[in-house]
Each structure stands twice: as structure tokens, then as C-alpha cells.
Tab-separated table of C-alpha atoms in Angstrom:
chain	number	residue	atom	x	y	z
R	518	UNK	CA	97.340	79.523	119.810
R	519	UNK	CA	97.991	82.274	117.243
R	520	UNK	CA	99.214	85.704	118.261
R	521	UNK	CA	95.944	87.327	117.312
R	522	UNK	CA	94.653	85.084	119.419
R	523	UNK	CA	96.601	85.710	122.113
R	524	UNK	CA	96.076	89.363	121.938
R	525	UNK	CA	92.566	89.545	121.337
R	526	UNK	CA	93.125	91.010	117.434
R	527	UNK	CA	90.311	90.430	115.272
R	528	UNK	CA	90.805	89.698	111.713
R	529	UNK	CA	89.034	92.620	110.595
R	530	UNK	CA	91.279	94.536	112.907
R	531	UNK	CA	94.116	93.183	111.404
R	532	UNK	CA	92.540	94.180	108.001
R	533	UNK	CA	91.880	97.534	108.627
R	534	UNK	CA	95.484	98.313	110.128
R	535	UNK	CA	96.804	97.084	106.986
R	536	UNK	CA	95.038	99.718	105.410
R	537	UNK	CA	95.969	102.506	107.786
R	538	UNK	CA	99.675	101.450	107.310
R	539	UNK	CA	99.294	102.016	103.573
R	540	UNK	CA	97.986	105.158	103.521
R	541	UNK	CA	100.368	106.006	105.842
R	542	UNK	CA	102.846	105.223	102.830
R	543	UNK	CA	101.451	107.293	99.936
R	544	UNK	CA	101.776	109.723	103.096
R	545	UNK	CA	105.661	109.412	103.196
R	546	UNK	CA	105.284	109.130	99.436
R	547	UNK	CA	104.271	113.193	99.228
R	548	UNK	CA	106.668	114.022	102.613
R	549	UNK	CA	109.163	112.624	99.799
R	550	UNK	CA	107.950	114.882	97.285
R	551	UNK	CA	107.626	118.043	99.387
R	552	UNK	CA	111.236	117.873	100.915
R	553	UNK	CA	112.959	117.266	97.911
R	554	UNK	CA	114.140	113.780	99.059
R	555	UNK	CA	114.280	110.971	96.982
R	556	UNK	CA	115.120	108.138	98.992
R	557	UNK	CA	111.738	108.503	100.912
R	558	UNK	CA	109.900	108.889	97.687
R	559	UNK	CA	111.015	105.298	96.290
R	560	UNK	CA	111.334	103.712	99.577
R	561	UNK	CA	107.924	104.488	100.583
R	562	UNK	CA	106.424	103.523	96.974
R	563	UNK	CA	108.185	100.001	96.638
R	564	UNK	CA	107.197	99.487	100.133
R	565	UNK	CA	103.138	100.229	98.964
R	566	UNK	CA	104.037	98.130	95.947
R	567	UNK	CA	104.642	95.236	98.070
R	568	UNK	CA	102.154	95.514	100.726
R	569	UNK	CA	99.281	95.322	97.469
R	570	UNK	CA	101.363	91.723	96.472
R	571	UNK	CA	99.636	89.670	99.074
R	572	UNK	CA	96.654	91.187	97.335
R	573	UNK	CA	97.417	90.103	94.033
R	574	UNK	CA	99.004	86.625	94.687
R	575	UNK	CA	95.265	85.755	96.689
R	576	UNK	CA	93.399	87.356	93.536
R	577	UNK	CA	95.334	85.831	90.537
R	578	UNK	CA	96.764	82.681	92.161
R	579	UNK	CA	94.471	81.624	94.929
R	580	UNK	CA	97.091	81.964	97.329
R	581	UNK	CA	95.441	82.084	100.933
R	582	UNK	CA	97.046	84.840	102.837
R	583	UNK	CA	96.065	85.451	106.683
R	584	UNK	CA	95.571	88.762	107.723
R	585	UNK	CA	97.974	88.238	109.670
R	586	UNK	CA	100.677	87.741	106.879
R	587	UNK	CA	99.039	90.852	105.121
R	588	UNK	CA	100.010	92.821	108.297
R	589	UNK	CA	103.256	90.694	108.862
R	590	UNK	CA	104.761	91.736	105.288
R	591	UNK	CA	102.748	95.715	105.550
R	592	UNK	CA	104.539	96.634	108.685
R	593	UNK	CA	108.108	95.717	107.659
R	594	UNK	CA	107.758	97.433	104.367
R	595	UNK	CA	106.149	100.447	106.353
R	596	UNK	CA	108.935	100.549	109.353
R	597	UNK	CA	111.647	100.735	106.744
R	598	UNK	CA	109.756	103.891	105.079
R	599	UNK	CA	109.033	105.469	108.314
R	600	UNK	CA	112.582	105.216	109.551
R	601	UNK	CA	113.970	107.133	106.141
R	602	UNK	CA	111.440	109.673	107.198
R	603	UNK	CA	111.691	109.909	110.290
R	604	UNK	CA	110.906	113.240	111.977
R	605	UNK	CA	111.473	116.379	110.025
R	606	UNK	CA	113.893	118.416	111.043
R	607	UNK	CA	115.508	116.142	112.935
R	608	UNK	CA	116.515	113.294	110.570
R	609	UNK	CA	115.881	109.694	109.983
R	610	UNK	CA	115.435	107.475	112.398
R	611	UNK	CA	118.216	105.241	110.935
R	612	UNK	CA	120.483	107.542	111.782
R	613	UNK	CA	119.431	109.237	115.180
R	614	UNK	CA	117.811	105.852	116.591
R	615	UNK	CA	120.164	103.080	116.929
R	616	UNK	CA	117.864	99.582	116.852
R	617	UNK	CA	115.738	100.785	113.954
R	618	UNK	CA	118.009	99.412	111.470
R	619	UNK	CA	117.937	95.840	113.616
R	620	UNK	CA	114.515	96.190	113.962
R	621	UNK	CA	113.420	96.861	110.149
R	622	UNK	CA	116.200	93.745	109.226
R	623	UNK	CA	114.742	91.602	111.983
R	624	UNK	CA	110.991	92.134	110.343
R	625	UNK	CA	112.054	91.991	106.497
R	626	UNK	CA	114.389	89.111	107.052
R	627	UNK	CA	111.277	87.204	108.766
R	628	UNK	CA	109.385	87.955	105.512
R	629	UNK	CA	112.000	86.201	103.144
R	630	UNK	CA	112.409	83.158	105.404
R	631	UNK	CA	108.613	82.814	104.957
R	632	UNK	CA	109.203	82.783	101.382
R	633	UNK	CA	112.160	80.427	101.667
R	634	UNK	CA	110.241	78.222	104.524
R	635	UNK	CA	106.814	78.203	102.266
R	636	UNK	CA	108.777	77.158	98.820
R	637	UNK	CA	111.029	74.658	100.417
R	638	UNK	CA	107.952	73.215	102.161
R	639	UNK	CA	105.824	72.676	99.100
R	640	UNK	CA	108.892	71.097	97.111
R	641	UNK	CA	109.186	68.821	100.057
R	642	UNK	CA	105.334	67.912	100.340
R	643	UNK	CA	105.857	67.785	95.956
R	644	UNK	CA	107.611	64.985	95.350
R	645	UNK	CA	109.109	61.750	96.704
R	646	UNK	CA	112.528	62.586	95.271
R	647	UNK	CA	113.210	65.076	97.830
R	648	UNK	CA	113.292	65.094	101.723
R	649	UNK	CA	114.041	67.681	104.244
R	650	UNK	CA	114.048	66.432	107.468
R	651	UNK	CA	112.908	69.100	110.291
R	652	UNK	CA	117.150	69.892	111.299
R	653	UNK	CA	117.890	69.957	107.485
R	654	UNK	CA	115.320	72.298	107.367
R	655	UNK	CA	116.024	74.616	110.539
R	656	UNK	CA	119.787	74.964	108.740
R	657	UNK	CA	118.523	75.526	105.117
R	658	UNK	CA	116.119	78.462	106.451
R	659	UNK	CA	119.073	80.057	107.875
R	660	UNK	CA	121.303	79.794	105.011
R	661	UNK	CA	118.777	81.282	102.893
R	662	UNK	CA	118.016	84.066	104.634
R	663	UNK	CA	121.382	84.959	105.549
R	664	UNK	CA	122.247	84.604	101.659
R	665	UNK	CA	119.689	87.193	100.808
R	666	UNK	CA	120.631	89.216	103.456
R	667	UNK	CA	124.548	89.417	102.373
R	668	UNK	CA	123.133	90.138	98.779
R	669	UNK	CA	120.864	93.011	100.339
R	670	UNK	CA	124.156	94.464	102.048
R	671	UNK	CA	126.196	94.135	98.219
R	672	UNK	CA	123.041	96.070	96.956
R	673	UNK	CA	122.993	98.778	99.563
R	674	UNK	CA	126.888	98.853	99.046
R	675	UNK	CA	126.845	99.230	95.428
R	676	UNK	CA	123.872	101.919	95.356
R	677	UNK	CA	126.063	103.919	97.768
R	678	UNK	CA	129.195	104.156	96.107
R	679	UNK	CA	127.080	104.420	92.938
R	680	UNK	CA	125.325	107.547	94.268
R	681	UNK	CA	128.457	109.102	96.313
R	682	UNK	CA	130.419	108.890	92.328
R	683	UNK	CA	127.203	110.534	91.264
R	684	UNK	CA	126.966	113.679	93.530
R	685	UNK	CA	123.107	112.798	94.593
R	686	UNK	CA	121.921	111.422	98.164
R	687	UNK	CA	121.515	107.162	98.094
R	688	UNK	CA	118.085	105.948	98.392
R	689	UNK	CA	119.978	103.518	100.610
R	690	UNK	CA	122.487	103.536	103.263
R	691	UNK	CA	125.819	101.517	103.922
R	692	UNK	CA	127.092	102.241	107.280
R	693	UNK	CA	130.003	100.156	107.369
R	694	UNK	CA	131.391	96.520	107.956
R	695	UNK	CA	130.213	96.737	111.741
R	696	UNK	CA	126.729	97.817	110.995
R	697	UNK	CA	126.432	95.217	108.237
R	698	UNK	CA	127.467	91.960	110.535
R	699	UNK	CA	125.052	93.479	112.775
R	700	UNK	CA	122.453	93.544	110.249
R	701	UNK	CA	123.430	89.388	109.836
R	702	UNK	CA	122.920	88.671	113.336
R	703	UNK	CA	119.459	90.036	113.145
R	704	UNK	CA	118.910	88.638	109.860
R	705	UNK	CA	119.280	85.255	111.517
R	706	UNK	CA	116.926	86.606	114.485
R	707	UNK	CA	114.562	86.837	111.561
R	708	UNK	CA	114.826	83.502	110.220
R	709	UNK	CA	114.189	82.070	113.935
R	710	UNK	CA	111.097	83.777	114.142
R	711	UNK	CA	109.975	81.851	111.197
R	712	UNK	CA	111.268	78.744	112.234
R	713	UNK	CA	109.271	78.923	115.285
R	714	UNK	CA	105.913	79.678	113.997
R	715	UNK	CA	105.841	79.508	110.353
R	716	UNK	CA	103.920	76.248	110.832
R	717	UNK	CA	101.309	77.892	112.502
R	718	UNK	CA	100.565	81.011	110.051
R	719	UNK	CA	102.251	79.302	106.421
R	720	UNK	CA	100.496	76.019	106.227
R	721	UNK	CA	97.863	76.878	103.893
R	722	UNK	CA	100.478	78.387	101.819
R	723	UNK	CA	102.430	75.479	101.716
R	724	UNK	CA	99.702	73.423	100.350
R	725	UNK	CA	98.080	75.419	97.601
R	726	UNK	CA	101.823	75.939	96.511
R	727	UNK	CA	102.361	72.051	96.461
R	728	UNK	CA	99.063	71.653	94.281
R	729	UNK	CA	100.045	74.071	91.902
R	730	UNK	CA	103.254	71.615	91.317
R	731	UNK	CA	101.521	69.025	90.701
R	732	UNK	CA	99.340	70.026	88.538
R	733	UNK	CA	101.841	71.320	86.466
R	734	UNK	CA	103.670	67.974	86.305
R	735	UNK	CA	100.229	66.733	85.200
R	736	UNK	CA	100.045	68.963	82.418
């Protein structure tokens, strides 16, 4: 049984909350603006930028996407704009509420194991030449995910330093070598999530991605 399921969440629901969540960005987009603070402005903006790809990847590629991925990939984009907003006055929640940062890596690391999970899947299903046995699998997930997160943390490192040499406040944040194997550890808590249900909301995925290979070896 699917969460939506579960929880009684229609599809339309679902739908509609993406929505809300993404006007809720070109929101934090003007908050940006108004206070004079970049980081929110271009958080907030690549975060709508991604929560329209779902969009185009149905549109242009005939790539089913579930509400419930919609919503999935919307509210971890939206979580990490809201928590460089946070509450005015008072700061950002990344910095005056201690598991936001776990929680936003927790959500967008699930997101880029469902990339890895679906593309490793459809190269699997693809051709003969290749199997992945289920533990194979389970590992490869994880090192994937992990790998993007340590190049995430080089990126937020670099922009940093590149912005402290600069004078001007970093759209990103390093917080040091504790914070970042903390961010790991729920990178991986990311990857599990997938690994335990990506069957359930990625199969479709999967298969319209394994067509598309084969049609272009048939080409």
C-alpha cells in the first residue's frame, strides 16, 4: 500500500499542494529581493526551477511521474528555501534550528537515489550484458548517493571560501567537518528510504526509461 494510500491523500490533493509549495517559492523569491539577500533569491528560484522538471520530463519525454514524486522532489527543493528564509528577524532556520539541515539532506538525498535507483534499473532491465542483483544493488544506491553527497559538500565548500575571499554573503553554507559527516549519515538515511520503496513509486519510470534504450539501439 502506497503512503497516499495509507493516509487518505488524494491525487488531486497531492497536485494541488505541489502548487501551493511553488508559489510559496516565488514567495521567498521576493522575501529575497526585499531584504537584500541573495542566497534566498537563488535558492528559492533553482528550487522553482526544479519543481517545474517533473513537468517537463512528463511533457517532452513521456516520463510518467506520480503525484507523489511531483510532491516528493517539490517539498525538498521547498524545505531547503524555507530554511534560508527562515523567520525574519530572527534568522534562518539552518542556523537557529538544529535538524533542518539533516532534514533538507535526508529529503534531497532521497531524490538523487531515485535518480540513481531509476537509471540503474532501466540499464539493468536494458540489456543482457549487465546484471545487478538486489544486494549489488542496495550497495550501488548507497555509493551513489553518498558520492553526490561528498561532491555537494566540495561545492558548498568551494562557494564559501569563494564568497568569504569575495567580501559578499554565500548563497551556501559550510559549517564544518562535523556538520558535513553529519550531512553523510543522513545522506545514507536518504538512500534507504529509496531502497525501501522506490519499487513501489519508480516502476513506471524504470520502464519507459528502459524503452527509450532500446529504441535507441534500434535506431
Amino acid at each position: 500500500m502506497r503512503i497516499r494510500e495509507r493516509l487518505g491523500v488524494s491525487k488531486r490533493r497531492q497536485a494541488q499542494l505541489v502548487h501551493v509549495l511553488q508559489l510559496c517559492l516565488v514567495g521567498f523569491c521576493f522575501v529575497g529581493l526585499y531584504e537584500g539577500q541573495p542566497g534566498v533569491v537563488v535558492n528559492a528560484a533553482v528550487g522553482l526551477g526544479v519543481s517545474y522538471l517533473p513537468a517537463v520530463l512528463k511533457r517532452d519525454y513521456g516520463v510518467p511521474m506520480d503525484p507523489a514524486l511531483v510532491l516528493w522532489v517539490t517539498l525538498a527543493v521547498f524545505l531547503h528555501a524555507l530554511g534560508t528564509v527562515g523567520v525574519p528577524g530572527t534568522g534562518s532556520f539552518y542556523k537557529n534550528v538544529w535538524w533542518w539541515d539533516h532534514l533538507t539532506h535526508t529529503l534531497s538525498s532521497s531524490v538523487v537515489a531515485a535518480v540513481g535507483y531509476a537509471a540503474v534499473r532501466a540499464i539493468d532491465e536494458h540489456t543482457e550484458h549487465v546484471d545487478f542483483p538486489p544486494p549489488f544493488l542496495f550497495v550501488l544506491l548507497f555509493v551513489i548517493t553518498l558520492a553526490f553527497g561528498v561532491f555537494w559538500e566540495v561545492i558548498e565548500f568551494a562557494i564559501s571560501e569563494v564568497a568569504a575571499l569575495a567580501g559578499v554573503t554565500s548563497i551556501l553554507t559550510q559549517y564544518g567537518v562535523t556538520d558535513t559527516m553529519l550531512d553523510l549519515v543522513f545522506d545514507t538515511a536518504g538512500a534507504l528510504v529509496v531502497a525501501v520503496w522506490g519499487t513501489a513509486y519508480l516502476s513506471g519510470i524504470v520502464d519507459v526509461l528502459a524503452e527509450r534504450l532500446e529504441a535507441r539501439d534500434g535506431e
